[in-house]
Amino acid sequence: MPANTFFHPGHAWARPDGSELVTVGMDDFAQKLIGAPAKLDLPPVGARLVQGEPGWAIRGDHKSVDMLSPVGGIVVEVNQEALGDPSAVNRDPYGQGWLLRLRAPRAAAHLATLRANDVARRWMDSVCESMTATLTPALGHVSQDGGVPVEGLARIVAGDHWDQMARQYLLTDTGPALEADGPTPGTGSTTAL
């Protein structure tokens, strides 16, 4: 878990990048859970995102999973490299796989509600232990007992219902998945930052 990076319980991250600028993306757990995305639905420059509300979607297997924005703000940049090659989030989720840059006037207040450093590591360890305990019968051997890390865990375990499993862990399990040609999240919100 990189230094100076803050983690939302829905497995998105935020990193302050100067006065009111914050870079956001999906964390390593999320990319391993979802696997290689077929497409990223990122909001356009100028869109207003609200902390804890759907900010973007990850698409795969004709399903879509929303991810919650770790901070609120106005999108000022979209990672075109990740749009063109969504697997960038798998190769380097905290580097070249970043998704958006936001102008976030309340960045300090929003970041204060997130997890960082040792607190974030303990939380991530707890999430991984919980998932391992729940899924070990379905997975067979896992890294603790000689297995290897699994990429796209939700697809392997849940099959056609991977989006439901991903929504459960990404905290967006409040309704049906978007259809493959549905609207991009985060583009119509007018809620105050």
Short mmCIF file of N, CA and C in Angstrom, two decimals:
data_model
loop_
_atom_site.label_atom_id
_atom_site.label_comp_id
_atom_site.label_asym_id
_atom_site.label_seq_id
_atom_site.Cartn_x
_atom_site.Cartn_y
_atom_site.Cartn_z
N MET A 1 0.85 -1.17 0.00
CA MET A 1 0.00 0.00 0.00
C MET A 1 0.90 1.24 0.00
N PRO A 2 0.82 2.03 -1.04
CA PRO A 2 1.72 3.17 -1.16
C PRO A 2 1.53 4.23 -0.07
N ALA A 3 2.63 4.91 0.23
CA ALA A 3 2.57 6.01 1.18
C ALA A 3 1.76 7.16 0.58
N ASN A 4 1.22 8.00 1.45
CA ASN A 4 0.47 9.19 1.04
C ASN A 4 -0.75 8.84 0.19
N THR A 5 -1.29 7.65 0.41
CA THR A 5 -2.48 7.19 -0.31
C THR A 5 -3.54 6.84 0.72
N PHE A 6 -4.77 7.25 0.44
CA PHE A 6 -5.89 7.07 1.36
C PHE A 6 -6.89 6.12 0.72
N PHE A 7 -7.49 5.24 1.53
CA PHE A 7 -8.34 4.18 1.01
C PHE A 7 -9.77 4.30 1.51
N HIS A 8 -10.70 4.20 0.57
CA HIS A 8 -12.13 4.20 0.86
C HIS A 8 -12.55 2.75 1.13
N PRO A 9 -13.53 2.51 2.02
CA PRO A 9 -13.96 1.14 2.29
C PRO A 9 -14.50 0.41 1.06
N GLY A 10 -14.86 1.15 0.00
CA GLY A 10 -15.32 0.54 -1.24
C GLY A 10 -14.18 0.20 -2.19
N HIS A 11 -12.94 0.26 -1.69
CA HIS A 11 -11.73 -0.16 -2.41
C HIS A 11 -11.32 0.77 -3.56
N ALA A 12 -11.60 2.04 -3.38
CA ALA A 12 -11.01 3.07 -4.23
C ALA A 12 -9.96 3.78 -3.39
N TRP A 13 -9.00 4.40 -4.05
CA TRP A 13 -7.96 5.14 -3.34
C TRP A 13 -7.93 6.59 -3.80
N ALA A 14 -7.32 7.42 -2.96
CA ALA A 14 -7.15 8.84 -3.27
C ALA A 14 -5.76 9.28 -2.81
N ARG A 15 -5.12 10.09 -3.63
CA ARG A 15 -3.79 10.61 -3.30
C ARG A 15 -3.76 12.10 -3.57
N PRO A 16 -3.47 12.91 -2.56
CA PRO A 16 -3.40 14.36 -2.79
C PRO A 16 -2.23 14.69 -3.71
N ASP A 17 -2.47 15.56 -4.68
CA ASP A 17 -1.45 15.94 -5.66
C ASP A 17 -1.39 17.45 -5.79
N GLY A 18 -1.21 18.13 -4.67
CA GLY A 18 -1.12 19.58 -4.71
C GLY A 18 -2.39 20.21 -4.16
N SER A 19 -2.42 21.50 -4.22
CA SER A 19 -3.54 22.26 -3.67
C SER A 19 -4.85 21.90 -4.37
N GLU A 20 -5.74 21.27 -3.64
CA GLU A 20 -7.08 20.89 -4.10
C GLU A 20 -7.10 19.83 -5.20
N LEU A 21 -5.97 19.29 -5.61
CA LEU A 21 -5.96 18.23 -6.62
C LEU A 21 -5.79 16.88 -5.94
N VAL A 22 -6.61 15.92 -6.38
CA VAL A 22 -6.55 14.57 -5.84
C VAL A 22 -6.65 13.59 -7.01
N THR A 23 -5.74 12.61 -7.03
CA THR A 23 -5.78 11.54 -8.01
C THR A 23 -6.49 10.36 -7.37
N VAL A 24 -7.36 9.68 -8.13
CA VAL A 24 -8.11 8.55 -7.59
C VAL A 24 -8.01 7.35 -8.53
N GLY A 25 -8.24 6.18 -7.95
CA GLY A 25 -8.23 4.94 -8.72
C GLY A 25 -8.84 3.82 -7.90
N MET A 26 -8.75 2.60 -8.43
CA MET A 26 -9.23 1.44 -7.70
C MET A 26 -8.02 0.74 -7.09
N ASP A 27 -8.19 0.18 -5.88
CA ASP A 27 -7.05 -0.40 -5.20
C ASP A 27 -6.73 -1.81 -5.71
N ASP A 28 -5.64 -2.36 -5.21
CA ASP A 28 -5.16 -3.66 -5.65
C ASP A 28 -6.18 -4.76 -5.36
N PHE A 29 -6.84 -4.69 -4.22
CA PHE A 29 -7.87 -5.68 -3.89
C PHE A 29 -8.97 -5.67 -4.95
N ALA A 30 -9.46 -4.48 -5.31
CA ALA A 30 -10.55 -4.36 -6.29
C ALA A 30 -10.13 -4.93 -7.63
N GLN A 31 -8.91 -4.60 -8.08
CA GLN A 31 -8.50 -5.09 -9.40
C GLN A 31 -8.33 -6.61 -9.39
N LYS A 32 -7.90 -7.18 -8.26
CA LYS A 32 -7.79 -8.64 -8.19
C LYS A 32 -9.16 -9.29 -8.09
N LEU A 33 -10.09 -8.64 -7.41
CA LEU A 33 -11.44 -9.15 -7.29
C LEU A 33 -12.14 -9.17 -8.65
N ILE A 34 -12.05 -8.08 -9.37
CA ILE A 34 -12.76 -7.93 -10.64
C ILE A 34 -12.02 -8.59 -11.79
N GLY A 35 -10.71 -8.53 -11.78
CA GLY A 35 -9.92 -9.05 -12.89
C GLY A 35 -9.76 -8.01 -13.97
N ALA A 36 -9.32 -8.45 -15.12
CA ALA A 36 -9.07 -7.53 -16.24
C ALA A 36 -10.38 -6.96 -16.76
N PRO A 37 -10.56 -5.65 -16.69
CA PRO A 37 -11.80 -5.06 -17.21
C PRO A 37 -11.79 -5.02 -18.73
N ALA A 38 -12.96 -5.19 -19.31
CA ALA A 38 -13.10 -5.03 -20.75
C ALA A 38 -13.15 -3.55 -21.11
N LYS A 39 -13.69 -2.75 -20.19
CA LYS A 39 -13.86 -1.32 -20.45
C LYS A 39 -14.00 -0.58 -19.12
N LEU A 40 -13.50 0.65 -19.11
CA LEU A 40 -13.71 1.54 -17.98
C LEU A 40 -14.68 2.62 -18.40
N ASP A 41 -15.72 2.84 -17.63
CA ASP A 41 -16.64 3.95 -17.87
C ASP A 41 -16.31 5.05 -16.88
N LEU A 42 -15.52 6.00 -17.34
CA LEU A 42 -15.08 7.10 -16.50
C LEU A 42 -15.88 8.34 -16.83
N PRO A 43 -16.19 9.14 -15.83
CA PRO A 43 -16.95 10.37 -16.10
C PRO A 43 -16.09 11.36 -16.88
N PRO A 44 -16.72 12.25 -17.63
CA PRO A 44 -15.95 13.21 -18.43
C PRO A 44 -15.40 14.35 -17.57
N VAL A 45 -14.43 15.04 -18.12
CA VAL A 45 -13.92 16.24 -17.48
C VAL A 45 -15.10 17.19 -17.25
N GLY A 46 -15.16 17.76 -16.09
CA GLY A 46 -16.25 18.66 -15.72
C GLY A 46 -17.33 18.01 -14.89
N ALA A 47 -17.35 16.67 -14.85
CA ALA A 47 -18.37 15.97 -14.05
C ALA A 47 -18.10 16.19 -12.57
N ARG A 48 -19.17 16.26 -11.79
CA ARG A 48 -19.07 16.43 -10.35
C ARG A 48 -19.25 15.07 -9.69
N LEU A 49 -18.27 14.67 -8.87
CA LEU A 49 -18.37 13.43 -8.12
C LEU A 49 -18.61 13.75 -6.65
N VAL A 50 -19.34 12.88 -6.00
CA VAL A 50 -19.67 13.04 -4.59
C VAL A 50 -19.00 11.91 -3.82
N GLN A 51 -18.33 12.23 -2.72
CA GLN A 51 -17.68 11.22 -1.91
C GLN A 51 -18.69 10.16 -1.49
N GLY A 52 -18.32 8.89 -1.70
CA GLY A 52 -19.17 7.78 -1.28
C GLY A 52 -20.29 7.44 -2.23
N GLU A 53 -20.39 8.16 -3.35
CA GLU A 53 -21.40 7.88 -4.38
C GLU A 53 -20.71 7.27 -5.59
N PRO A 54 -21.46 6.54 -6.45
CA PRO A 54 -20.82 5.97 -7.64
C PRO A 54 -20.11 7.04 -8.47
N GLY A 55 -18.85 6.74 -8.80
CA GLY A 55 -18.04 7.69 -9.55
C GLY A 55 -17.67 7.18 -10.94
N TRP A 56 -17.53 5.88 -11.09
CA TRP A 56 -17.18 5.28 -12.38
C TRP A 56 -17.62 3.83 -12.35
N ALA A 57 -17.52 3.16 -13.48
CA ALA A 57 -17.91 1.75 -13.57
C ALA A 57 -16.82 0.96 -14.26
N ILE A 58 -16.71 -0.28 -13.85
CA ILE A 58 -15.80 -1.25 -14.45
C ILE A 58 -16.68 -2.25 -15.18
N ARG A 59 -16.40 -2.46 -16.46
CA ARG A 59 -17.23 -3.38 -17.25
C ARG A 59 -16.44 -4.62 -17.65
N GLY A 60 -17.13 -5.74 -17.65
CA GLY A 60 -16.55 -7.00 -18.08
C GLY A 60 -17.64 -8.02 -18.22
N ASP A 61 -17.46 -8.93 -19.16
CA ASP A 61 -18.44 -10.01 -19.35
C ASP A 61 -19.87 -9.50 -19.47
N HIS A 62 -20.07 -8.38 -20.15
CA HIS A 62 -21.39 -7.78 -20.35
C HIS A 62 -22.07 -7.40 -19.03
N LYS A 63 -21.28 -7.21 -17.99
CA LYS A 63 -21.77 -6.78 -16.70
C LYS A 63 -21.03 -5.50 -16.33
N SER A 64 -21.57 -4.80 -15.36
CA SER A 64 -20.94 -3.56 -14.93
C SER A 64 -20.97 -3.47 -13.41
N VAL A 65 -19.88 -2.98 -12.85
CA VAL A 65 -19.78 -2.78 -11.40
C VAL A 65 -19.40 -1.34 -11.15
N ASP A 66 -20.24 -0.63 -10.40
CA ASP A 66 -19.92 0.74 -10.00
C ASP A 66 -18.85 0.72 -8.92
N MET A 67 -18.07 1.78 -8.88
CA MET A 67 -17.14 2.01 -7.77
C MET A 67 -17.45 3.36 -7.17
N LEU A 68 -17.32 3.44 -5.85
CA LEU A 68 -17.62 4.67 -5.13
C LEU A 68 -16.42 5.61 -5.15
N SER A 69 -16.70 6.87 -5.32
CA SER A 69 -15.63 7.86 -5.34
C SER A 69 -15.12 8.08 -3.91
N PRO A 70 -13.80 8.04 -3.71
CA PRO A 70 -13.26 8.22 -2.36
C PRO A 70 -13.33 9.66 -1.87
N VAL A 71 -13.40 10.62 -2.78
CA VAL A 71 -13.52 12.04 -2.44
C VAL A 71 -14.50 12.69 -3.41
N GLY A 72 -15.00 13.84 -3.04
CA GLY A 72 -15.86 14.60 -3.93
C GLY A 72 -15.08 15.70 -4.62
N GLY A 73 -15.52 16.05 -5.81
CA GLY A 73 -14.87 17.13 -6.54
C GLY A 73 -15.28 17.14 -8.00
N ILE A 74 -14.62 17.99 -8.75
CA ILE A 74 -14.87 18.12 -10.19
C ILE A 74 -13.75 17.41 -10.95
N VAL A 75 -14.11 16.57 -11.90
CA VAL A 75 -13.12 15.87 -12.71
C VAL A 75 -12.38 16.88 -13.58
N VAL A 76 -11.05 16.92 -13.44
CA VAL A 76 -10.24 17.83 -14.25
C VAL A 76 -9.37 17.07 -15.25
N GLU A 77 -9.23 15.75 -15.05
CA GLU A 77 -8.44 14.94 -15.98
C GLU A 77 -8.88 13.49 -15.88
N VAL A 78 -8.91 12.82 -17.02
CA VAL A 78 -9.24 11.40 -17.11
C VAL A 78 -8.00 10.71 -17.68
N ASN A 79 -7.63 9.57 -17.13
CA ASN A 79 -6.46 8.83 -17.60
C ASN A 79 -6.77 8.18 -18.95
N GLN A 80 -6.34 8.83 -20.01
CA GLN A 80 -6.59 8.33 -21.36
C GLN A 80 -5.89 7.01 -21.63
N GLU A 81 -4.73 6.81 -21.02
CA GLU A 81 -4.01 5.54 -21.19
C GLU A 81 -4.86 4.38 -20.65
N ALA A 82 -5.44 4.57 -19.46
CA ALA A 82 -6.28 3.53 -18.88
C ALA A 82 -7.56 3.32 -19.70
N LEU A 83 -8.12 4.40 -20.24
CA LEU A 83 -9.30 4.26 -21.10
C LEU A 83 -8.98 3.41 -22.32
N GLY A 84 -7.82 3.66 -22.92
CA GLY A 84 -7.42 2.91 -24.11
C GLY A 84 -6.97 1.49 -23.81
N ASP A 85 -6.43 1.28 -22.62
CA ASP A 85 -5.94 -0.03 -22.21
C ASP A 85 -6.34 -0.26 -20.76
N PRO A 86 -7.59 -0.72 -20.53
CA PRO A 86 -8.08 -0.89 -19.16
C PRO A 86 -7.23 -1.82 -18.29
N SER A 87 -6.43 -2.67 -18.90
CA SER A 87 -5.59 -3.57 -18.10
C SER A 87 -4.50 -2.81 -17.34
N ALA A 88 -4.34 -1.52 -17.61
CA ALA A 88 -3.38 -0.71 -16.85
C ALA A 88 -3.72 -0.73 -15.36
N VAL A 89 -5.02 -0.84 -15.03
CA VAL A 89 -5.40 -0.89 -13.61
C VAL A 89 -4.93 -2.18 -12.96
N ASN A 90 -4.75 -3.24 -13.75
CA ASN A 90 -4.26 -4.49 -13.21
C ASN A 90 -2.74 -4.48 -13.07
N ARG A 91 -2.07 -3.92 -14.05
CA ARG A 91 -0.60 -3.89 -14.03
C ARG A 91 -0.05 -2.96 -12.96
N ASP A 92 -0.69 -1.81 -12.77
CA ASP A 92 -0.13 -0.78 -11.89
C ASP A 92 -1.27 0.07 -11.32
N PRO A 93 -2.08 -0.49 -10.39
CA PRO A 93 -3.28 0.23 -9.93
C PRO A 93 -2.99 1.55 -9.23
N TYR A 94 -1.80 1.71 -8.64
CA TYR A 94 -1.49 2.95 -7.92
C TYR A 94 -0.61 3.90 -8.73
N GLY A 95 -0.21 3.47 -9.91
CA GLY A 95 0.65 4.28 -10.76
C GLY A 95 -0.04 4.59 -12.07
N GLN A 96 0.39 3.93 -13.15
CA GLN A 96 -0.17 4.19 -14.47
C GLN A 96 -1.65 3.82 -14.57
N GLY A 97 -2.16 3.05 -13.63
CA GLY A 97 -3.56 2.66 -13.65
C GLY A 97 -4.49 3.61 -12.91
N TRP A 98 -4.01 4.81 -12.55
CA TRP A 98 -4.91 5.79 -11.92
C TRP A 98 -6.06 6.07 -12.88
N LEU A 99 -7.17 6.58 -12.37
CA LEU A 99 -8.34 6.78 -13.23
C LEU A 99 -8.68 8.25 -13.47
N LEU A 100 -8.74 9.05 -12.40
CA LEU A 100 -9.21 10.43 -12.51
C LEU A 100 -8.37 11.36 -11.66
N ARG A 101 -8.37 12.63 -12.05
CA ARG A 101 -7.87 13.69 -11.17
C ARG A 101 -9.04 14.64 -10.93
N LEU A 102 -9.21 14.98 -9.66
CA LEU A 102 -10.32 15.85 -9.26
C LEU A 102 -9.79 17.14 -8.65
N ARG A 103 -10.51 18.21 -8.89
CA ARG A 103 -10.32 19.44 -8.11
C ARG A 103 -11.29 19.30 -6.95
N ALA A 104 -10.72 19.16 -5.76
CA ALA A 104 -11.52 18.84 -4.58
C ALA A 104 -11.30 19.90 -3.51
N PRO A 105 -12.13 20.93 -3.47
CA PRO A 105 -11.97 21.99 -2.49
C PRO A 105 -12.01 21.50 -1.04
N ARG A 106 -12.69 20.39 -0.79
CA ARG A 106 -12.81 19.84 0.57
C ARG A 106 -11.94 18.59 0.72
N ALA A 107 -10.86 18.53 -0.03
CA ALA A 107 -10.01 17.34 -0.03
C ALA A 107 -9.54 16.95 1.37
N ALA A 108 -9.06 17.90 2.15
CA ALA A 108 -8.54 17.57 3.49
C ALA A 108 -9.62 16.92 4.35
N ALA A 109 -10.82 17.46 4.32
CA ALA A 109 -11.91 16.89 5.11
C ALA A 109 -12.29 15.50 4.60
N HIS A 110 -12.32 15.32 3.29
CA HIS A 110 -12.67 14.01 2.72
C HIS A 110 -11.59 12.98 3.02
N LEU A 111 -10.32 13.36 2.87
CA LEU A 111 -9.23 12.43 3.13
C LEU A 111 -9.20 12.01 4.60
N ALA A 112 -9.60 12.90 5.48
CA ALA A 112 -9.60 12.59 6.91
C ALA A 112 -10.59 11.48 7.26
N THR A 113 -11.57 11.21 6.39
CA THR A 113 -12.54 10.15 6.64
C THR A 113 -12.08 8.80 6.09
N LEU A 114 -10.96 8.78 5.39
CA LEU A 114 -10.46 7.56 4.75
C LEU A 114 -9.38 6.91 5.60
N ARG A 115 -8.95 5.73 5.18
CA ARG A 115 -7.91 4.98 5.90
C ARG A 115 -6.56 5.19 5.22
N ALA A 116 -5.50 5.28 6.03
CA ALA A 116 -4.15 5.43 5.48
C ALA A 116 -3.15 4.70 6.38
N ASN A 117 -1.98 4.45 5.84
CA ASN A 117 -0.84 3.90 6.57
C ASN A 117 -1.20 2.61 7.30
N ASP A 118 -0.84 2.51 8.59
CA ASP A 118 -1.06 1.27 9.35
C ASP A 118 -2.53 0.92 9.48
N VAL A 119 -3.38 1.92 9.62
CA VAL A 119 -4.83 1.67 9.71
C VAL A 119 -5.31 1.02 8.41
N ALA A 120 -4.85 1.53 7.28
CA ALA A 120 -5.24 0.96 5.99
C ALA A 120 -4.71 -0.46 5.83
N ARG A 121 -3.49 -0.72 6.26
CA ARG A 121 -2.93 -2.07 6.15
C ARG A 121 -3.71 -3.06 7.01
N ARG A 122 -4.04 -2.66 8.23
CA ARG A 122 -4.82 -3.56 9.10
C ARG A 122 -6.20 -3.82 8.51
N TRP A 123 -6.82 -2.77 7.98
CA TRP A 123 -8.14 -2.94 7.35
C TRP A 123 -8.04 -3.89 6.16
N MET A 124 -7.04 -3.70 5.29
CA MET A 124 -6.91 -4.55 4.11
C MET A 124 -6.63 -5.99 4.53
N ASP A 125 -5.79 -6.20 5.53
CA ASP A 125 -5.54 -7.55 6.02
C ASP A 125 -6.83 -8.19 6.52
N SER A 126 -7.64 -7.42 7.22
CA SER A 126 -8.92 -7.91 7.74
C SER A 126 -9.87 -8.30 6.60
N VAL A 127 -9.94 -7.46 5.58
CA VAL A 127 -10.80 -7.76 4.42
C VAL A 127 -10.33 -9.03 3.74
N CYS A 128 -9.04 -9.16 3.54
CA CYS A 128 -8.50 -10.35 2.88
C CYS A 128 -8.73 -11.61 3.71
N GLU A 129 -8.54 -11.51 5.02
CA GLU A 129 -8.79 -12.66 5.90
C GLU A 129 -10.25 -13.06 5.87
N SER A 130 -11.14 -12.08 5.89
CA SER A 130 -12.57 -12.35 5.84
C SER A 130 -12.95 -13.05 4.54
N MET A 131 -12.42 -12.55 3.43
CA MET A 131 -12.73 -13.17 2.14
C MET A 131 -12.17 -14.58 2.08
N THR A 132 -10.95 -14.77 2.56
CA THR A 132 -10.35 -16.10 2.55
C THR A 132 -11.18 -17.07 3.37
N ALA A 133 -11.60 -16.67 4.54
CA ALA A 133 -12.40 -17.54 5.40
C ALA A 133 -13.73 -17.90 4.74
N THR A 134 -14.32 -16.95 4.05
CA THR A 134 -15.60 -17.18 3.40
C THR A 134 -15.48 -18.05 2.17
N LEU A 135 -14.40 -17.86 1.40
CA LEU A 135 -14.31 -18.49 0.09
C LEU A 135 -13.39 -19.68 0.00
N THR A 136 -12.67 -20.04 1.03
CA THR A 136 -11.70 -21.11 0.94
C THR A 136 -12.29 -22.40 0.38
N PRO A 137 -13.48 -22.85 0.79
CA PRO A 137 -14.00 -24.08 0.19
C PRO A 137 -14.20 -23.96 -1.32
N ALA A 138 -14.57 -22.79 -1.81
CA ALA A 138 -14.79 -22.62 -3.25
C ALA A 138 -13.48 -22.49 -4.01
N LEU A 139 -12.44 -21.97 -3.34
CA LEU A 139 -11.18 -21.71 -4.02
C LEU A 139 -10.21 -22.88 -3.97
N GLY A 140 -10.32 -23.74 -2.98
CA GLY A 140 -9.32 -24.78 -2.81
C GLY A 140 -8.09 -24.17 -2.17
N HIS A 141 -6.92 -24.50 -2.69
CA HIS A 141 -5.68 -23.99 -2.11
C HIS A 141 -5.52 -22.51 -2.38
N VAL A 142 -5.23 -21.75 -1.32
CA VAL A 142 -4.97 -20.33 -1.45
C VAL A 142 -3.53 -20.08 -1.03
N SER A 143 -3.07 -18.85 -1.16
CA SER A 143 -1.67 -18.54 -0.92
C SER A 143 -1.21 -18.96 0.47
N GLN A 144 -2.10 -18.94 1.47
CA GLN A 144 -1.70 -19.32 2.83
C GLN A 144 -1.29 -20.78 2.92
N ASP A 145 -1.86 -21.62 2.04
CA ASP A 145 -1.53 -23.04 2.13
C ASP A 145 -0.88 -23.58 0.86
N GLY A 146 -0.16 -22.70 0.15
CA GLY A 146 0.62 -23.17 -0.98
C GLY A 146 0.03 -22.85 -2.34
N GLY A 147 -1.15 -22.25 -2.38
CA GLY A 147 -1.73 -21.89 -3.66
C GLY A 147 -1.11 -20.61 -4.20
N VAL A 148 -1.68 -20.09 -5.26
CA VAL A 148 -1.18 -18.87 -5.88
C VAL A 148 -2.27 -17.81 -5.86
N PRO A 149 -1.88 -16.52 -5.90
CA PRO A 149 -2.91 -15.47 -5.94
C PRO A 149 -3.80 -15.63 -7.17
N VAL A 150 -5.07 -15.30 -6.98
CA VAL A 150 -6.06 -15.45 -8.04
C VAL A 150 -6.42 -14.07 -8.58
N GLU A 151 -6.36 -13.90 -9.89
CA GLU A 151 -6.78 -12.66 -10.54
C GLU A 151 -8.21 -12.87 -11.04
N GLY A 152 -9.07 -11.89 -10.85
CA GLY A 152 -10.46 -12.01 -11.27
C GLY A 152 -11.22 -12.98 -10.39
N LEU A 153 -10.97 -12.91 -9.10
CA LEU A 153 -11.54 -13.82 -8.13
C LEU A 153 -13.06 -13.91 -8.23
N ALA A 154 -13.73 -12.77 -8.39
CA ALA A 154 -15.19 -12.78 -8.46
C ALA A 154 -15.67 -13.60 -9.65
N ARG A 155 -14.98 -13.51 -10.77
CA ARG A 155 -15.39 -14.28 -11.96
C ARG A 155 -15.18 -15.77 -11.76
N ILE A 156 -14.10 -16.13 -11.08
CA ILE A 156 -13.80 -17.54 -10.87
C ILE A 156 -14.79 -18.16 -9.90
N VAL A 157 -15.06 -17.48 -8.81
CA VAL A 157 -15.93 -18.03 -7.77
C VAL A 157 -17.39 -17.88 -8.12
N ALA A 158 -17.78 -16.71 -8.61
CA ALA A 158 -19.20 -16.43 -8.82
C ALA A 158 -19.67 -16.65 -10.25
N GLY A 159 -18.76 -16.90 -11.18
CA GLY A 159 -19.15 -17.15 -12.56
C GLY A 159 -19.96 -16.01 -13.15
N ASP A 160 -21.15 -16.35 -13.63
CA ASP A 160 -22.01 -15.34 -14.26
C ASP A 160 -22.49 -14.27 -13.29
N HIS A 161 -22.32 -14.51 -12.01
CA HIS A 161 -22.78 -13.56 -10.99
C HIS A 161 -21.62 -12.79 -10.36
N TRP A 162 -20.50 -12.67 -11.11
CA TRP A 162 -19.32 -11.98 -10.56
C TRP A 162 -19.63 -10.55 -10.19
N ASP A 163 -20.51 -9.92 -10.94
CA ASP A 163 -20.84 -8.52 -10.65
C ASP A 163 -21.50 -8.38 -9.28
N GLN A 164 -22.34 -9.37 -8.91
CA GLN A 164 -22.98 -9.31 -7.60
C GLN A 164 -21.96 -9.45 -6.48
N MET A 165 -21.01 -10.35 -6.65
CA MET A 165 -19.97 -10.52 -5.64
C MET A 165 -19.10 -9.27 -5.55
N ALA A 166 -18.73 -8.73 -6.69
CA ALA A 166 -17.91 -7.51 -6.69
C ALA A 166 -18.65 -6.36 -6.03
N ARG A 167 -19.94 -6.20 -6.34
CA ARG A 167 -20.71 -5.12 -5.71
C ARG A 167 -20.76 -5.27 -4.20
N GLN A 168 -20.82 -6.52 -3.72
CA GLN A 168 -20.84 -6.76 -2.27
C GLN A 168 -19.56 -6.23 -1.63
N TYR A 169 -18.40 -6.54 -2.21
CA TYR A 169 -17.13 -6.11 -1.61
C TYR A 169 -16.80 -4.66 -1.91
N LEU A 170 -17.35 -4.10 -2.99
CA LEU A 170 -17.08 -2.70 -3.33
C LEU A 170 -18.13 -1.76 -2.75
N LEU A 171 -19.06 -2.32 -1.96
CA LEU A 171 -20.09 -1.57 -1.23
C LEU A 171 -21.11 -0.89 -2.13
N THR A 172 -21.32 -1.42 -3.31
CA THR A 172 -22.33 -0.85 -4.21
C THR A 172 -23.46 -1.84 -4.43
N ASP A 173 -23.65 -2.76 -3.50
CA ASP A 173 -24.67 -3.80 -3.62
C ASP A 173 -26.04 -3.27 -3.19
N THR A 174 -26.47 -2.21 -3.86
CA THR A 174 -27.76 -1.61 -3.50
C THR A 174 -28.79 -1.74 -4.61
N GLY A 175 -28.43 -2.34 -5.69
CA GLY A 175 -29.38 -2.47 -6.78
C GLY A 175 -28.78 -3.27 -7.91
N PRO A 176 -29.51 -3.39 -9.02
CA PRO A 176 -29.02 -4.20 -10.13
C PRO A 176 -27.83 -3.52 -10.81
N ALA A 177 -27.03 -4.32 -11.46
CA ALA A 177 -25.90 -3.80 -12.22
C ALA A 177 -26.41 -2.98 -13.40
N LEU A 178 -25.59 -2.06 -13.84
CA LEU A 178 -25.94 -1.31 -15.05
C LEU A 178 -25.88 -2.24 -16.25
N GLU A 179 -26.68 -1.99 -17.22
CA GLU A 179 -26.57 -2.73 -18.46
C GLU A 179 -25.31 -2.27 -19.18
N ALA A 180 -24.83 -3.07 -20.10
CA ALA A 180 -23.58 -2.77 -20.79
C ALA A 180 -23.62 -1.44 -21.52
N ASP A 181 -24.81 -0.97 -21.90
CA ASP A 181 -24.88 0.30 -22.62
C ASP A 181 -25.55 1.38 -21.77
N GLY A 182 -25.53 1.20 -20.44
CA GLY A 182 -26.16 2.15 -19.53
C GLY A 182 -25.37 3.44 -19.40
N PRO A 183 -25.88 4.40 -18.64
CA PRO A 183 -25.23 5.68 -18.48
C PRO A 183 -23.96 5.58 -17.66
N THR A 184 -23.05 6.50 -17.88
CA THR A 184 -21.83 6.57 -17.10
C THR A 184 -22.14 7.17 -15.75
N PRO A 185 -21.73 6.49 -14.65
CA PRO A 185 -22.01 7.04 -13.34
C PRO A 185 -21.24 8.33 -13.11
N GLY A 186 -21.76 9.14 -12.21
CA GLY A 186 -21.05 10.34 -11.81
C GLY A 186 -21.21 11.51 -12.75
N THR A 187 -21.97 11.35 -13.83
CA THR A 187 -22.06 12.44 -14.80
C THR A 187 -23.25 13.35 -14.57
N GLY A 188 -24.20 12.91 -13.76
CA GLY A 188 -25.39 13.74 -13.62
C GLY A 188 -25.65 14.23 -12.22
N SER A 189 -24.77 13.91 -11.29
CA SER A 189 -25.01 14.30 -9.90
C SER A 189 -24.87 15.79 -9.70
N THR A 190 -25.79 16.35 -8.97
CA THR A 190 -25.70 17.77 -8.65
C THR A 190 -25.58 18.00 -7.15
N THR A 191 -25.34 16.90 -6.41
CA THR A 191 -25.20 17.02 -4.97
C THR A 191 -23.99 17.86 -4.64
N ALA A 192 -24.09 18.67 -3.61
CA ALA A 192 -22.99 19.54 -3.22
C ALA A 192 -21.79 18.72 -2.78
N LEU A 193 -20.62 19.28 -3.00
CA LEU A 193 -19.40 18.62 -2.55
C LEU A 193 -19.37 18.71 -1.09
#
